[in-house]
GROMACS .gro file of C-alpha atoms in nm:
model
  184
    1UNK     CA    1  -0.252   2.649   8.707
    2UNK     CA    2  -0.554   2.595   8.484
    3UNK     CA    3  -0.712   2.914   8.620
    4UNK     CA    4  -0.404   3.110   8.511
    5UNK     CA    5  -0.416   2.950   8.168
    6UNK     CA    6  -0.785   3.034   8.138
    7UNK     CA    7  -0.716   3.396   8.238
    8UNK     CA    8  -0.441   3.426   7.980
    9UNK     CA    9  -0.664   3.270   7.715
   10UNK     CA   10  -0.952   3.505   7.797
   11UNK     CA   11  -0.714   3.804   7.791
   12UNK     CA   12  -0.581   3.704   7.451
   13UNK     CA   13  -0.932   3.647   7.321
   14UNK     CA   14  -1.042   3.992   7.440
   15UNK     CA   15  -0.758   4.155   7.247
   16UNK     CA   16  -0.819   3.936   6.944
   17UNK     CA   17  -1.185   4.038   6.938
   18UNK     CA   18  -1.122   4.410   6.920
   19UNK     CA   19  -1.274   4.544   6.601
   20UNK     CA   20  -1.020   4.618   6.331
   21UNK     CA   21  -0.917   4.979   6.310
   22UNK     CA   22  -1.104   5.166   6.040
   23UNK     CA   23  -0.812   5.408   6.008
   24UNK     CA   24  -0.557   5.295   5.751
   25UNK     CA   25  -0.317   5.586   5.797
   26UNK     CA   26  -0.206   5.807   6.082
   27UNK     CA   27  -0.362   6.089   5.880
   28UNK     CA   28  -0.710   5.935   5.912
   29UNK     CA   29  -0.732   6.031   6.280
   30UNK     CA   30  -0.881   6.341   6.434
   31UNK     CA   31  -0.760   6.419   6.784
   32UNK     CA   32  -0.853   6.675   7.050
   33UNK     CA   33  -0.592   6.936   7.128
   34UNK     CA   34  -0.523   7.013   7.492
   35UNK     CA   35  -0.747   7.319   7.439
   36UNK     CA   36  -1.034   7.095   7.323
   37UNK     CA   37  -1.028   7.180   6.954
   38UNK     CA   38  -1.037   6.909   6.688
   39UNK     CA   39  -0.708   6.853   6.509
   40UNK     CA   40  -0.708   6.647   6.191
   41UNK     CA   41  -0.385   6.456   6.176
   42UNK     CA   42  -0.383   6.511   5.799
   43UNK     CA   43  -0.260   6.862   5.889
   44UNK     CA   44   0.075   6.691   5.953
   45UNK     CA   45   0.108   6.531   5.606
   46UNK     CA   46   0.459   6.583   5.476
   47UNK     CA   47   0.593   6.647   5.829
   48UNK     CA   48   0.814   6.434   6.051
   49UNK     CA   49   0.647   6.356   6.385
   50UNK     CA   50   0.771   6.237   6.721
   51UNK     CA   51   0.463   6.111   6.907
   52UNK     CA   52   0.521   6.092   7.283
   53UNK     CA   53   0.296   5.986   7.571
   54UNK     CA   54   0.377   6.231   7.850
   55UNK     CA   55   0.314   6.273   8.224
   56UNK     CA   56   0.376   6.556   8.469
   57UNK     CA   57   0.473   6.354   8.778
   58UNK     CA   58   0.713   6.099   8.632
   59UNK     CA   59   1.085   6.049   8.672
   60UNK     CA   60   1.107   6.110   8.296
   61UNK     CA   61   0.911   6.439   8.312
   62UNK     CA   62   1.234   6.642   8.266
   63UNK     CA   63   1.236   6.503   7.909
   64UNK     CA   64   0.986   6.780   7.830
   65UNK     CA   65   1.286   7.014   7.820
   66UNK     CA   66   1.470   6.799   7.567
   67UNK     CA   67   1.157   6.748   7.358
   68UNK     CA   68   1.108   7.125   7.344
   69UNK     CA   69   1.472   7.169   7.236
   70UNK     CA   70   1.421   6.916   6.955
   71UNK     CA   71   1.104   7.092   6.843
   72UNK     CA   72   1.270   7.434   6.851
   73UNK     CA   73   1.574   7.311   6.659
   74UNK     CA   74   1.390   7.124   6.382
   75UNK     CA   75   1.043   7.280   6.353
   76UNK     CA   76   1.147   7.501   6.062
   77UNK     CA   77   1.245   7.182   5.877
   78UNK     CA   78   0.899   7.030   5.917
   79UNK     CA   79   0.946   6.843   6.245
   80UNK     CA   80   0.682   6.828   6.518
   81UNK     CA   81   0.676   6.678   6.865
   82UNK     CA   82   0.320   6.573   6.952
   83UNK     CA   83   0.255   6.529   7.325
   84UNK     CA   84  -0.023   6.298   7.445
   85UNK     CA   85  -0.076   6.310   7.823
   86UNK     CA   86  -0.170   5.973   7.972
   87UNK     CA   87  -0.243   5.865   8.328
   88UNK     CA   88  -0.180   5.495   8.262
   89UNK     CA   89   0.141   5.443   8.458
   90UNK     CA   90   0.145   5.502   8.832
   91UNK     CA   91  -0.124   5.771   8.809
   92UNK     CA   92   0.153   6.014   8.715
   93UNK     CA   93  -0.071   6.241   8.505
   94UNK     CA   94  -0.372   6.308   8.732
   95UNK     CA   95  -0.437   6.666   8.621
   96UNK     CA   96  -0.699   6.807   8.389
   97UNK     CA   97  -0.603   6.920   8.040
   98UNK     CA   98  -0.597   7.282   8.164
   99UNK     CA   99  -0.367   7.189   8.455
  100UNK     CA  100  -0.138   6.991   8.224
  101UNK     CA  101  -0.118   7.279   7.978
  102UNK     CA  102  -0.030   7.525   8.255
  103UNK     CA  103   0.232   7.289   8.398
  104UNK     CA  104   0.397   7.233   8.060
  105UNK     CA  105   0.402   7.599   7.960
  106UNK     CA  106   0.520   7.738   8.295
  107UNK     CA  107   0.765   7.465   8.400
  108UNK     CA  108   0.913   7.371   8.060
  109UNK     CA  109   0.800   7.646   7.820
  110UNK     CA  110   0.642   7.381   7.595
  111UNK     CA  111   0.528   7.520   7.261
  112UNK     CA  112   0.497   7.195   7.066
  113UNK     CA  113   0.144   7.064   7.006
  114UNK     CA  114  -0.015   6.901   7.309
  115UNK     CA  115  -0.330   6.693   7.298
  116UNK     CA  116  -0.607   6.597   7.536
  117UNK     CA  117  -0.532   6.321   7.786
  118UNK     CA  118  -0.591   5.971   7.647
  119UNK     CA  119  -0.526   5.608   7.744
  120UNK     CA  120  -0.225   5.452   7.572
  121UNK     CA  121  -0.256   5.098   7.714
  122UNK     CA  122  -0.523   4.857   7.829
  123UNK     CA  123  -0.883   4.799   7.730
  124UNK     CA  124  -0.950   5.171   7.698
  125UNK     CA  125  -0.648   5.234   7.474
  126UNK     CA  126  -0.725   5.513   7.228
  127UNK     CA  127  -0.746   5.393   6.865
  128UNK     CA  128  -0.460   5.631   6.777
  129UNK     CA  129  -0.231   5.437   7.012
  130UNK     CA  130  -0.371   5.107   6.887
  131UNK     CA  131  -0.258   5.223   6.543
  132UNK     CA  132   0.092   5.299   6.674
  133UNK     CA  133   0.131   4.973   6.867
  134UNK     CA  134  -0.037   4.702   6.658
  135UNK     CA  135   0.159   4.486   6.412
  136UNK     CA  136  -0.112   4.516   6.146
  137UNK     CA  137  -0.067   4.894   6.124
  138UNK     CA  138   0.295   4.923   6.239
  139UNK     CA  139   0.471   4.608   6.118
  140UNK     CA  140   0.828   4.734   6.159
  141UNK     CA  141   0.834   4.886   6.507
  142UNK     CA  142   0.511   4.792   6.684
  143UNK     CA  143   0.535   4.736   7.056
  144UNK     CA  144   0.325   4.816   7.356
  145UNK     CA  145   0.392   5.138   7.540
  146UNK     CA  146   0.580   5.033   7.853
  147UNK     CA  147   0.587   5.362   8.045
  148UNK     CA  148   0.557   5.737   8.012
  149UNK     CA  149   0.768   5.912   7.747
  150UNK     CA  150   0.773   5.628   7.493
  151UNK     CA  151   0.834   5.777   7.150
  152UNK     CA  152   0.720   5.689   6.798
  153UNK     CA  153   0.896   5.848   6.500
  154UNK     CA  154   0.673   5.899   6.196
  155UNK     CA  155   0.822   5.997   5.859
  156UNK     CA  156   0.686   6.245   5.603
  157UNK     CA  157   0.470   5.976   5.440
  158UNK     CA  158   0.302   5.878   5.767
  159UNK     CA  159   0.503   5.558   5.812
  160UNK     CA  160   0.608   5.475   6.166
  161UNK     CA  161   0.981   5.425   6.125
  162UNK     CA  162   1.097   5.371   6.483
  163UNK     CA  163   0.990   5.350   6.844
  164UNK     CA  164   1.195   5.440   7.149
  165UNK     CA  165   1.158   5.344   7.512
  166UNK     CA  166   1.131   5.599   7.791
  167UNK     CA  167   1.500   5.569   7.875
  168UNK     CA  168   1.597   5.707   7.534
  169UNK     CA  169   1.632   6.076   7.610
  170UNK     CA  170   1.552   6.340   7.348
  171UNK     CA  171   1.924   6.420   7.313
  172UNK     CA  172   2.015   6.057   7.240
  173UNK     CA  173   2.234   6.046   6.926
  174UNK     CA  174   2.040   5.755   6.772
  175UNK     CA  175   1.710   5.943   6.809
  176UNK     CA  176   1.857   6.267   6.673
  177UNK     CA  177   2.014   6.078   6.381
  178UNK     CA  178   1.682   5.914   6.297
  179UNK     CA  179   1.501   6.250   6.311
  180UNK     CA  180   1.761   6.413   6.086
  181UNK     CA  181   1.742   6.123   5.838
  182UNK     CA  182   1.362   6.146   5.829
  183UNK     CA  183   1.371   6.523   5.772
  184UNK     CA  184   1.596   6.493   5.464
   0.00000   0.00000   0.00000
């Protein structure tokens, strides 16, 4: 029992000792696109974003179709889906960026912005996902990513206004309502 307590304590200490994020806004980040080019998130200022960790071999992979429909329907109103491939859950995204891009474009005709594969949980979690999931930077809807296709809705000012579990499909009325409210 004391060994378990010690492990939990050490785990908490490791997380507590992470350096504070230097980024104070989602717009302070620069990410790699799936093609390897740098993308400054400030390019999305004034836009509504749905940030999604994605995977090609997951039971939720068909959500790509719904995400593309959302992007197509609302992109002219300043809405973007941003896809971040991650291999953190069940090794369900084992491919290279080039393989992921080909899969998404041929299987689901994805045209929304896709980014280079990153870690969204654990010790190697990318700072961008730390920003999305930590209470200090996301006080209203911070929570750890539990599986592939978790979603974070970001308003035009860069505030994270909601997060949605994998089971919330892109055509879910509550998600669509939140997107439409954020666009207005």
